[in-house]
Amino acid sequence: MASLVAYDDSDSEAETEPVGGFTAAGQMKDTSDVVRPCGRDFPSRVLDVSEGGALPTKHSSCEDPAGQRLPLARLWRSDPGSCPSQRLQWPRTEPEVTCPTSEHPHSSLWAGHALAGHMSVAAARFKQVKLSRGMHNFPEPSFCAQTKSETPGHNGNSLQRKRREDCIVPYTPKRLREPQALSTETGKSKDVGTQGPSAGQAPAPLCVAPRVSEFIQPYLDTQYKETEIPRKVLFHLRGHRGPVNSIQWCPVFSKSHMLLSASMDKTFKVWNAVDSGRCLQTYSLHSEAVRAARWSPCGQRLLSGGFDCALHLTDLETGTQLFSGQSNFRVTTLKFHPKDHSLFVCGGFSSEIKAWDIRTGKVVRSYKATIQQTLDILFLQEGSEFLSSTDASSRDSADRTIIAWDFQSSAKISNQIFHERYTCPSLALHPREPVFLAQTNGNYLALFSAVWPYRMSRRRRYEGHKVEGYSVGCECSPDGELLVTGSADGRVLLYCFRTASRARTLYGHAQACVGTTFHPVLPSVLATCSWEGDIKIWH
């Protein structure tokens, strides 16, 4: 047997940092933002939050792996950051977490399994002992010996065991040191991952509730009736560490208890905004602000785009990336095609609007205009045409502020739609009449015809709110009788569609309210989001 030569190489092995225990920060209880829903809007058994935070077991219970029904109050105590009756300190200085730090991370709300690759706290407290030439007969932890024995080849295991018995540190070639360093860094990243998801990391699977929400179930088999004006706050959702850009209810009625929110804190979240008001999952796939996030029409996928020019299509239940693309501009708006759900249109800080095909992962069409930025996109005529609002405006007119496109040929249909000197940060389609709304920086909502030549109504104008440069959104109620819009001063204004008179003003946010959306099933539920980073559910 050839003699062994020992070298003193300090880079041959790397020490792992000890991982200590974590403790959850105490939270202050506050039930001022939670109100009892009206009995005529919801079923007779409605949500009731007591002083201790407990909920009726029949309404807020969930299945654990043993088949027992656990109240949501127990889950709220394990995750106080998402409980509607407990306020978070704002802004938060610690990094955002998606699972309780004092316990093992759970894969979902309804299942309590730990994440794959999770190391127990007892094993993480060990520290690897660095071998040197002056140490003899020191016992080693079992997991350290197992790590060192995991080298390529069967002969390497016996050879390393012989060298360890002789207390000789062998020379490790550079080509073998690089994989060891990578494996050590991967182990450290797993420990850091317990504190919060990093950019590009696949989130844990989200198990969708097997049954429909008890609040939504009575409205599924009936036709949508008159929308009732909300008056009080049902939930106050706090979890984002930056402004919330957009919110959207799940378009599938049976899953419409879930709310999607995109934020400038580089994340987008899924909330249970009807039953419990807790965060179901946080997605940290972008390295910059997430400007747009949309549900797929099937309600099983999430499409997101941000200032990092990245596009991601995430499966809701498995957390896998079904599509990832890289645009050449910062993304500000995304819309799925209403008929072909494998196509979506994306716009942003560019003179082009691009249509992507998820099946091939490539751009299939480009729509070019002499503009600098696309603010919003709205499909018309069941997807054969779409509108784009841009930042193109001059002192006297707003030529090319709203452009109508033919989706198939990429040709312009009209660019002389809006003739006033204001830009339009958002567009909304009326659900029952061939008209659409445009939010303008002139502090009013303009009404247009949704068929060529897209004439603007001179008689009907919705005024009273402020835009002041924010991307303030607007929307129609499902029955088309009410319009809702945010305001730069934090107000939420509701208008009667027929008369353009103001129906109600809600004072809900301290900063600009930039997103408003009616629930597609419940007749009196409204969600709003603001520039301060919070979301409110009104009833």
Coordinates of C-alpha atoms in Angstrom, one line a residue:
M1 CA 0.0 0.0 0.0
A2 CA 1.3 3.4 -1.0
S3 CA 2.3 5.7 1.8
L4 CA 0.0 8.6 2.7
V5 CA 1.3 12.1 2.7
A6 CA -0.4 14.6 5.0
Y7 CA -0.9 18.3 4.0
D8 CA -2.1 21.1 6.2
D9 CA -5.0 22.4 4.1
S10 CA -7.4 24.6 6.0
D11 CA -9.9 24.7 3.1
S12 CA -10.4 21.0 3.0
E13 CA -13.4 21.1 5.3
A14 CA -15.9 23.7 6.2
E15 CA -17.6 24.3 9.6
T16 CA -21.3 24.6 9.8
E17 CA -22.8 27.3 11.9
P18 CA -24.8 26.2 14.9
V19 CA -28.5 26.7 14.7
G20 CA -30.3 27.9 17.8
G21 CA -33.9 27.7 18.7
F22 CA -36.4 30.3 17.7
T23 CA -39.1 31.9 19.8
A24 CA -42.2 33.6 18.4
A25 CA -42.6 37.3 19.3
G26 CA -45.6 38.2 21.4
Q27 CA -48.5 39.9 19.8
M28 CA -51.1 42.3 21.1
K29 CA -54.7 41.2 20.8
D30 CA -57.2 43.6 19.2
T31 CA -60.6 42.8 18.0
S32 CA -61.7 46.3 17.0
D33 CA -61.4 45.5 13.3
V34 CA -63.5 42.4 13.4
V35 CA -67.3 42.8 13.2
R36 CA -70.2 40.4 13.2
P37 CA -71.5 39.9 9.7
C38 CA -75.2 40.8 9.0
G39 CA -77.5 37.9 9.3
R40 CA -79.4 38.6 6.2
D41 CA -76.3 38.5 4.0
F42 CA -74.7 35.3 5.4
P43 CA -76.3 32.1 6.7
S44 CA -77.7 32.0 10.2
R45 CA -74.4 30.6 11.6
V46 CA -72.1 33.6 11.1
L47 CA -68.5 34.3 12.1
D48 CA -68.2 35.3 15.7
V49 CA -64.9 36.2 17.3
S50 CA -64.9 36.2 21.0
E51 CA -62.5 37.9 23.4
G52 CA -60.3 34.9 23.6
G53 CA -60.1 34.6 19.8
A54 CA -62.0 31.2 19.7
L55 CA -64.3 30.5 16.8
P56 CA -67.3 28.1 16.5
T57 CA -65.8 24.7 15.8
K58 CA -68.4 24.0 13.1
H59 CA -67.4 27.0 11.1
S60 CA -63.7 27.1 11.5
S61 CA -62.4 23.6 12.0
C62 CA -60.1 21.7 9.8
E63 CA -58.9 18.2 9.4
D64 CA -55.6 17.1 10.8
P65 CA -53.7 13.9 9.7
A66 CA -55.3 11.9 12.5
G67 CA -58.8 12.8 11.3
Q68 CA -59.6 15.0 14.2
R69 CA -61.2 18.5 13.7
L70 CA -59.1 21.3 15.1
P71 CA -60.5 24.8 15.6
L72 CA -58.8 27.6 13.7
A73 CA -58.2 29.4 17.0
R74 CA -55.5 26.8 17.6
L75 CA -53.9 27.5 14.3
W76 CA -54.1 31.2 15.0
R77 CA -52.2 30.8 18.2
S78 CA -49.5 28.9 16.3
D79 CA -49.4 31.6 13.6
P80 CA -50.4 34.9 15.3
G81 CA -49.3 37.0 12.3
S82 CA -52.3 36.0 10.3
C83 CA -55.0 36.1 13.0
P84 CA -57.5 38.9 12.3
S85 CA -58.0 39.6 16.0
Q86 CA -54.3 40.2 16.7
R87 CA -52.5 43.2 15.2
L88 CA -48.9 43.0 13.9
Q89 CA -46.4 45.7 14.8
W90 CA -46.1 47.8 11.6
P91 CA -43.7 48.0 10.0
R92 CA -42.1 44.7 10.9
T93 CA -38.3 44.7 11.4
E94 CA -37.9 41.0 11.3
P95 CA -38.0 39.1 8.0
E96 CA -41.4 37.8 6.9
V97 CA -42.1 34.2 7.7
T98 CA -44.7 31.9 6.2
C99 CA -44.9 29.4 9.1
P100 CA -44.5 29.6 12.9
T101 CA -40.9 29.9 13.9
S102 CA -41.4 28.1 17.2
E103 CA -42.6 24.9 15.6
H104 CA -41.8 22.9 12.5
P105 CA -43.0 24.5 9.3
H106 CA -46.3 23.1 8.1
S107 CA -46.8 22.2 4.4
S108 CA -50.3 23.6 4.4
L109 CA -53.1 24.9 6.5
W110 CA -55.0 21.6 6.6
A111 CA -52.1 19.1 6.9
G112 CA -49.4 19.2 9.6
H113 CA -46.6 17.5 7.8
A114 CA -43.1 19.0 8.1
L115 CA -41.3 20.1 5.0
A116 CA -39.0 17.7 3.2
G117 CA -35.4 18.0 4.2
H118 CA -36.2 19.6 7.6
M119 CA -33.6 19.0 10.2
S120 CA -34.6 18.5 13.8
V121 CA -33.5 21.1 16.4
A122 CA -31.6 18.5 18.4
A123 CA -29.5 17.5 15.4
A124 CA -29.0 21.1 14.3
R125 CA -27.4 21.9 17.7
F126 CA -24.4 19.7 16.9
K127 CA -21.3 21.4 15.5
Q128 CA -18.8 19.6 13.3
V129 CA -15.4 19.0 14.8
K130 CA -12.5 20.1 12.5
L131 CA -9.8 17.5 12.4
S132 CA -6.2 18.4 12.9
R133 CA -2.9 16.5 13.2
G134 CA -2.8 16.9 17.0
M135 CA -6.1 15.3 17.8
H136 CA -6.5 11.6 18.7
N137 CA -9.4 9.3 19.5
F138 CA -12.1 12.0 19.7
P139 CA -15.7 10.6 19.2
E140 CA -17.6 12.2 16.4
P141 CA -21.3 12.7 16.1
S142 CA -23.1 10.2 14.0
F143 CA -24.4 12.7 11.5
C144 CA -20.8 14.1 10.9
A145 CA -19.5 10.6 10.2
Q146 CA -22.3 10.0 7.8
T147 CA -21.6 13.3 6.0
K148 CA -17.9 12.5 5.6
S149 CA -18.6 9.1 4.3
E150 CA -20.8 10.3 1.4
T151 CA -18.1 10.5 -1.2
P152 CA -18.2 9.1 -4.7
G153 CA -17.1 5.5 -5.1
H154 CA -17.2 2.4 -2.8
N155 CA -13.5 2.3 -2.1
G156 CA -13.5 5.8 -0.8
N157 CA -15.5 4.9 2.3
S158 CA -13.0 2.3 3.6
L159 CA -10.1 4.5 2.6
Q160 CA -11.4 7.5 4.5
R161 CA -12.2 5.3 7.5
K162 CA -8.6 4.0 7.6
R163 CA -7.2 7.6 7.3
R164 CA -9.5 8.8 10.1
E165 CA -8.2 5.9 12.3
D166 CA -4.6 7.0 11.6
C167 CA -5.6 10.7 12.5
I168 CA -4.2 11.9 9.2
V169 CA -6.0 14.7 7.2
P170 CA -5.7 13.7 3.5
Y171 CA -5.2 16.2 0.8
T172 CA -8.4 17.0 -1.1
P173 CA -8.0 18.1 -4.7
K174 CA -9.6 21.3 -5.9
R175 CA -12.1 19.5 -8.1
L176 CA -13.4 17.6 -5.0
R177 CA -13.3 20.7 -2.7
E178 CA -15.8 22.7 -4.9
P179 CA -18.6 20.1 -4.6
Q180 CA -18.0 20.0 -0.9
A181 CA -18.2 23.8 -0.6
L182 CA -21.4 23.8 -2.6
S183 CA -23.0 21.1 -0.4
T184 CA -22.0 23.0 2.7
E185 CA -23.6 26.2 1.3
T186 CA -26.7 24.3 0.4
G187 CA -27.0 23.0 4.0
K188 CA -26.7 26.6 5.4
S189 CA -29.3 27.8 3.0
K190 CA -31.7 25.1 4.3
D191 CA -31.3 26.5 7.8
V192 CA -31.9 30.0 6.6
G193 CA -34.9 28.9 4.7
T194 CA -36.7 28.1 7.9
Q195 CA -36.8 31.8 8.7
G196 CA -38.5 32.8 5.4
P197 CA -38.5 31.9 1.7
S198 CA -35.8 33.4 -0.5
A199 CA -36.2 34.6 -4.1
G200 CA -36.6 31.8 -6.5
Q201 CA -37.3 29.1 -3.9
A202 CA -40.3 26.9 -4.5
P203 CA -42.9 27.3 -1.8
A204 CA -44.5 24.5 0.1
P205 CA -47.6 22.9 -1.5
L206 CA -50.9 24.5 -0.6
C207 CA -53.7 22.1 0.1
V208 CA -57.0 23.6 -1.0
A209 CA -59.9 23.0 1.3
P210 CA -61.9 19.9 0.3
R211 CA -65.2 21.6 1.0
V212 CA -66.7 24.9 0.0
S213 CA -66.8 27.7 2.5
E214 CA -70.0 27.6 4.6
F215 CA -70.5 31.3 3.9
I216 CA -70.3 30.8 0.1
Q217 CA -72.2 27.5 -0.2
P218 CA -75.8 29.0 0.0
Y219 CA -75.0 31.4 -2.9
L220 CA -73.6 28.9 -5.4
D221 CA -76.9 27.5 -6.7
T222 CA -78.7 30.8 -6.9
Q223 CA -78.5 33.7 -9.3
Y224 CA -76.6 36.7 -8.2
K225 CA -79.0 39.3 -6.8
E226 CA -78.6 43.0 -5.9
T227 CA -75.3 44.1 -4.5
E228 CA -75.5 45.5 -1.0
I229 CA -73.3 48.4 0.1
P230 CA -70.7 47.3 2.6
R231 CA -70.4 49.3 5.8
K232 CA -68.0 47.7 8.3
V233 CA -64.6 46.0 8.3
L234 CA -64.8 42.2 8.5
F235 CA -61.1 41.4 8.4
H236 CA -57.9 43.6 8.5
L237 CA -55.2 41.6 6.7
R238 CA -51.6 42.6 7.6
G239 CA -48.7 40.6 6.3
H240 CA -47.0 42.6 3.5
R241 CA -44.0 44.8 4.3
G242 CA -44.6 47.1 1.3
P243 CA -47.4 48.7 -0.7
V244 CA -50.0 46.2 -2.1
N245 CA -50.3 46.8 -5.8
S246 CA -53.3 44.6 -6.7
I247 CA -55.8 42.2 -5.3
Q248 CA -58.1 39.6 -7.0
W249 CA -60.6 37.0 -5.8
C250 CA -60.3 33.5 -7.2
P251 CA -62.5 33.4 -10.3
V252 CA -63.8 29.9 -9.5
F253 CA -66.9 30.4 -7.4
S254 CA -66.4 27.3 -5.2
K255 CA -62.9 28.6 -4.3
S256 CA -63.7 32.3 -4.2
H257 CA -62.8 32.4 -0.4
M258 CA -59.2 32.8 -1.6
L259 CA -57.8 36.3 -2.3
L260 CA -54.5 37.0 -4.2
S261 CA -52.4 40.0 -3.4
A262 CA -49.2 41.3 -5.0
S263 CA -46.9 43.7 -3.2
M264 CA -43.8 45.8 -3.6
D265 CA -42.1 43.7 -0.9
K266 CA -41.2 41.1 -3.7
T267 CA -43.9 38.7 -2.7
F268 CA -47.4 37.7 -3.5
K269 CA -49.8 36.0 -1.1
V270 CA -52.9 33.9 -1.0
W271 CA -55.4 34.6 1.8
N272 CA -58.5 33.0 3.2
A273 CA -60.3 36.2 3.2
V274 CA -63.8 34.9 4.0
D275 CA -63.6 32.3 6.7
S276 CA -60.6 33.1 8.9
G277 CA -58.7 36.0 7.4
R278 CA -55.3 34.2 7.6
C279 CA -52.5 33.9 5.0
L280 CA -52.5 30.5 3.4
Q281 CA -49.2 30.8 1.5
T282 CA -46.5 33.4 0.6
Y283 CA -44.6 33.2 -2.7
S284 CA -41.1 34.7 -2.9
L285 CA -40.2 34.0 -6.5
H286 CA -39.1 37.5 -7.6
S287 CA -36.0 39.5 -6.7
E288 CA -37.8 42.8 -7.2
A289 CA -41.2 44.3 -6.6
V290 CA -44.2 42.2 -7.8
R291 CA -46.3 44.6 -9.8
A292 CA -48.9 42.2 -11.2
A293 CA -50.3 38.8 -10.1
R294 CA -53.4 37.1 -11.6
W295 CA -55.4 33.9 -11.1
S296 CA -55.7 31.6 -14.0
P297 CA -59.3 31.1 -15.2
C298 CA -59.2 27.6 -13.8
G299 CA -58.3 28.8 -10.3
Q300 CA -55.4 26.3 -10.0
R301 CA -52.4 28.5 -11.1
L302 CA -51.0 31.9 -10.3
L303 CA -49.3 34.1 -12.9
S304 CA -46.9 36.8 -11.6
G305 CA -44.7 39.5 -13.1
G306 CA -42.4 42.0 -11.5
F307 CA -39.8 44.7 -11.8
D308 CA -37.1 41.9 -12.2
C309 CA -38.5 41.3 -15.7
A310 CA -39.4 37.7 -14.7
L311 CA -42.7 35.9 -15.4
H312 CA -43.7 32.9 -13.3
L313 CA -46.7 30.5 -13.6
T314 CA -47.0 28.6 -10.3
D315 CA -49.2 25.6 -9.5
L316 CA -51.3 26.4 -6.5
E317 CA -51.4 22.9 -5.0
T318 CA -47.9 21.6 -5.7
G319 CA -45.9 24.9 -5.7
T320 CA -44.0 23.9 -8.9
Q321 CA -43.2 26.3 -11.7
L322 CA -45.2 25.4 -14.8
F323 CA -43.7 28.3 -16.8
S324 CA -40.9 30.7 -16.3
G325 CA -40.0 33.5 -18.8
Q326 CA -37.8 36.5 -18.9
S327 CA -39.1 39.7 -20.5
N328 CA -36.9 42.5 -21.7
F329 CA -38.8 45.1 -19.7
R330 CA -40.3 45.6 -16.2
V331 CA -43.8 44.0 -16.0
T332 CA -46.7 46.2 -14.8
T333 CA -49.8 44.4 -16.1
L334 CA -50.8 40.9 -17.0
K335 CA -54.1 39.5 -18.4
F336 CA -55.1 36.0 -19.5
H337 CA -56.9 35.6 -22.8
P338 CA -60.6 35.0 -22.0
K339 CA -60.9 32.1 -24.4
D340 CA -57.5 30.5 -24.9
H341 CA -56.2 30.2 -21.3
S342 CA -52.7 29.1 -22.5
L343 CA -52.2 32.7 -23.8
F344 CA -51.6 35.8 -21.8
V345 CA -50.7 39.4 -22.6
C346 CA -48.0 41.3 -20.7
G347 CA -47.1 45.0 -20.7
G348 CA -44.8 47.3 -18.8
F349 CA -41.9 49.8 -19.2
S350 CA -41.6 49.3 -22.9
S351 CA -43.2 50.5 -26.2
E352 CA -44.2 46.9 -26.9
I353 CA -47.0 44.6 -25.5
K354 CA -46.2 40.9 -25.9
A355 CA -48.4 37.9 -26.0
W356 CA -46.9 34.7 -24.5
D357 CA -47.8 31.1 -25.0
I358 CA -47.4 29.0 -21.9
R359 CA -47.1 25.7 -23.8
T360 CA -44.0 26.8 -25.7
G361 CA -42.7 29.4 -23.3
K362 CA -42.2 31.9 -26.2
V363 CA -43.6 35.2 -27.4
V364 CA -46.1 34.6 -30.1
R365 CA -47.2 38.2 -30.9
S366 CA -45.9 41.7 -30.4
Y367 CA -47.9 44.9 -30.4
K368 CA -45.7 48.0 -31.1
A369 CA -46.7 51.6 -30.4
T370 CA -44.8 54.9 -30.0
I371 CA -45.2 54.9 -26.2
Q372 CA -43.0 54.6 -23.2
Q373 CA -45.1 52.5 -20.8
T374 CA -48.2 50.4 -20.7
L375 CA -50.4 51.0 -17.7
D376 CA -53.3 48.5 -18.0
I377 CA -54.8 46.0 -20.5
L378 CA -58.5 45.1 -21.0
F379 CA -59.9 42.4 -23.3
L380 CA -63.1 43.1 -25.4
Q381 CA -65.3 41.1 -27.7
E382 CA -64.5 37.8 -26.0
G383 CA -60.8 38.2 -26.7
S384 CA -60.8 39.3 -30.4
E385 CA -59.8 42.8 -29.4
F386 CA -58.1 44.4 -26.4
L387 CA -57.4 47.9 -25.1
S388 CA -54.2 49.2 -23.7
S389 CA -53.8 52.4 -21.6
T390 CA -50.5 54.2 -21.9
D391 CA -48.6 57.2 -20.5
A392 CA -48.6 59.0 -23.9
S393 CA -50.1 62.4 -23.5
S394 CA -49.4 66.0 -24.6
R395 CA -50.3 69.4 -23.4
D396 CA -53.5 69.7 -25.4
S397 CA -54.6 66.1 -26.0
A398 CA -54.0 62.5 -25.0
D399 CA -53.4 60.9 -28.4
R400 CA -52.6 57.2 -28.0
T401 CA -53.6 57.3 -24.3
I402 CA -56.0 54.4 -25.0
I403 CA -55.3 52.1 -28.0
A404 CA -57.6 49.4 -29.4
W405 CA -55.7 46.4 -30.9
D406 CA -56.8 43.4 -32.9
F407 CA -55.4 40.4 -31.0
Q408 CA -54.8 38.1 -34.0
S409 CA -53.2 40.5 -36.5
S410 CA -51.5 42.8 -34.0
A411 CA -52.9 45.8 -35.9
K412 CA -54.2 49.0 -34.4
I413 CA -57.9 49.5 -34.6
S414 CA -58.0 53.0 -33.1
N415 CA -55.8 55.3 -31.1
Q416 CA -58.1 58.3 -31.0
I417 CA -60.4 57.1 -28.2
F418 CA -59.6 59.5 -25.3
H419 CA -59.0 63.1 -26.3
E420 CA -58.4 64.8 -22.9
R421 CA -55.0 65.5 -21.6
Y422 CA -55.0 62.9 -18.8
T423 CA -53.5 59.4 -18.7
C424 CA -55.6 56.4 -17.6
P425 CA -53.9 54.2 -15.0
S426 CA -56.6 51.5 -15.0
L427 CA -59.5 50.1 -17.1
A428 CA -62.6 48.1 -16.1
L429 CA -65.3 46.3 -18.2
H430 CA -69.0 46.5 -17.3
P431 CA -70.3 42.9 -16.7
R432 CA -73.7 43.4 -18.5
E433 CA -73.5 46.3 -20.9
P434 CA -71.1 47.0 -23.8
V435 CA -69.3 49.8 -22.0
F436 CA -66.0 50.1 -20.1
L437 CA -64.6 52.5 -17.5
A438 CA -61.3 54.3 -17.5
Q439 CA -59.7 55.8 -14.4
T440 CA -58.1 59.1 -15.3
N441 CA -55.6 61.4 -13.6
G442 CA -58.2 64.1 -13.9
N443 CA -59.8 62.7 -10.7
Y444 CA -62.8 61.2 -12.5
L445 CA -64.0 58.0 -14.1
A446 CA -64.8 58.2 -17.8
L447 CA -67.4 56.0 -19.5
F448 CA -66.8 54.6 -23.0
S449 CA -68.5 52.4 -25.5
A450 CA -66.9 48.9 -25.8
V451 CA -67.6 48.7 -29.6
W452 CA -66.1 50.7 -32.4
P453 CA -65.7 53.7 -32.5
Y454 CA -65.4 53.6 -28.7
R455 CA -67.1 56.9 -28.0
M456 CA -66.8 58.5 -24.6
S457 CA -70.0 59.5 -22.8
R458 CA -70.3 63.3 -22.2
R459 CA -73.3 63.0 -19.9
R460 CA -72.0 60.5 -17.3
R461 CA -68.9 61.2 -15.3
Y462 CA -68.0 59.8 -11.9
E463 CA -66.2 62.5 -9.8
G464 CA -65.2 63.0 -6.2
H465 CA -62.1 60.9 -5.6
K466 CA -58.4 61.7 -6.1
V467 CA -55.8 59.9 -8.2
E468 CA -52.7 62.1 -7.9
G469 CA -50.4 59.9 -9.9
Y470 CA -51.2 56.6 -8.1
S471 CA -52.3 53.5 -10.0
V472 CA -55.8 53.7 -8.5
G473 CA -58.0 50.8 -9.6
C474 CA -61.7 50.7 -10.4
E475 CA -64.3 48.0 -10.8
C476 CA -68.0 47.2 -11.4
S477 CA -70.1 45.1 -9.1
P478 CA -71.2 41.7 -10.5
D479 CA -74.7 43.0 -11.1
G480 CA -73.4 46.2 -12.7
E481 CA -75.4 48.5 -10.5
L482 CA -72.4 49.9 -8.4
L483 CA -69.0 51.2 -9.3
V484 CA -66.2 51.3 -6.8
T485 CA -62.9 53.1 -6.9
G486 CA -60.1 53.9 -4.5
S487 CA -58.7 57.4 -3.8
A488 CA -55.2 58.9 -3.1
D489 CA -56.4 60.1 0.3
G490 CA -57.3 56.6 1.5
R491 CA -61.1 56.7 0.9
V492 CA -63.2 54.1 -0.9
L493 CA -66.0 55.6 -3.0
L494 CA -69.1 53.7 -4.4
Y495 CA -71.2 55.2 -7.2
C496 CA -74.5 54.3 -8.7
F497 CA -73.9 53.3 -12.3
R498 CA -77.1 54.7 -13.7
T499 CA -77.2 58.1 -12.1
A500 CA -73.4 58.7 -11.4
S501 CA -74.4 59.8 -7.9
R502 CA -72.3 58.8 -4.9
A503 CA -73.8 55.9 -2.9
R504 CA -71.3 55.7 0.0
T505 CA -67.8 56.8 1.1
L506 CA -65.7 54.4 3.2
Y507 CA -62.9 55.8 5.3
G508 CA -60.6 52.8 5.6
H509 CA -57.0 53.6 4.9
A510 CA -54.4 56.0 6.1
Q511 CA -52.6 56.1 2.7
A512 CA -53.7 55.8 -0.9
C513 CA -56.2 53.1 -1.7
V514 CA -55.0 51.6 -5.0
G515 CA -57.1 48.4 -5.3
T516 CA -60.8 47.6 -5.0
T517 CA -62.7 44.5 -5.9
F518 CA -66.2 43.0 -5.3
H519 CA -66.6 39.4 -4.3
P520 CA -68.0 37.4 -7.2
V521 CA -70.5 35.5 -5.1
L522 CA -71.2 37.2 -1.8
P523 CA -73.4 40.2 -2.4
S524 CA -72.0 42.6 0.2
V525 CA -68.3 41.7 0.5
L526 CA -65.6 44.1 -0.8
A527 CA -61.8 43.9 -0.7
T528 CA -59.5 47.0 -0.7
C529 CA -55.8 47.4 -0.5
S530 CA -53.6 50.4 0.1
W531 CA -50.2 51.9 -0.3
E532 CA -49.4 51.3 3.4
G533 CA -49.4 47.5 2.8
D534 CA -52.7 46.4 4.4
I535 CA -55.8 44.7 3.0
K536 CA -59.3 45.2 4.4
I537 CA -62.4 43.0 3.8
W538 CA -65.6 45.0 4.1
H539 CA -69.1 43.7 4.8

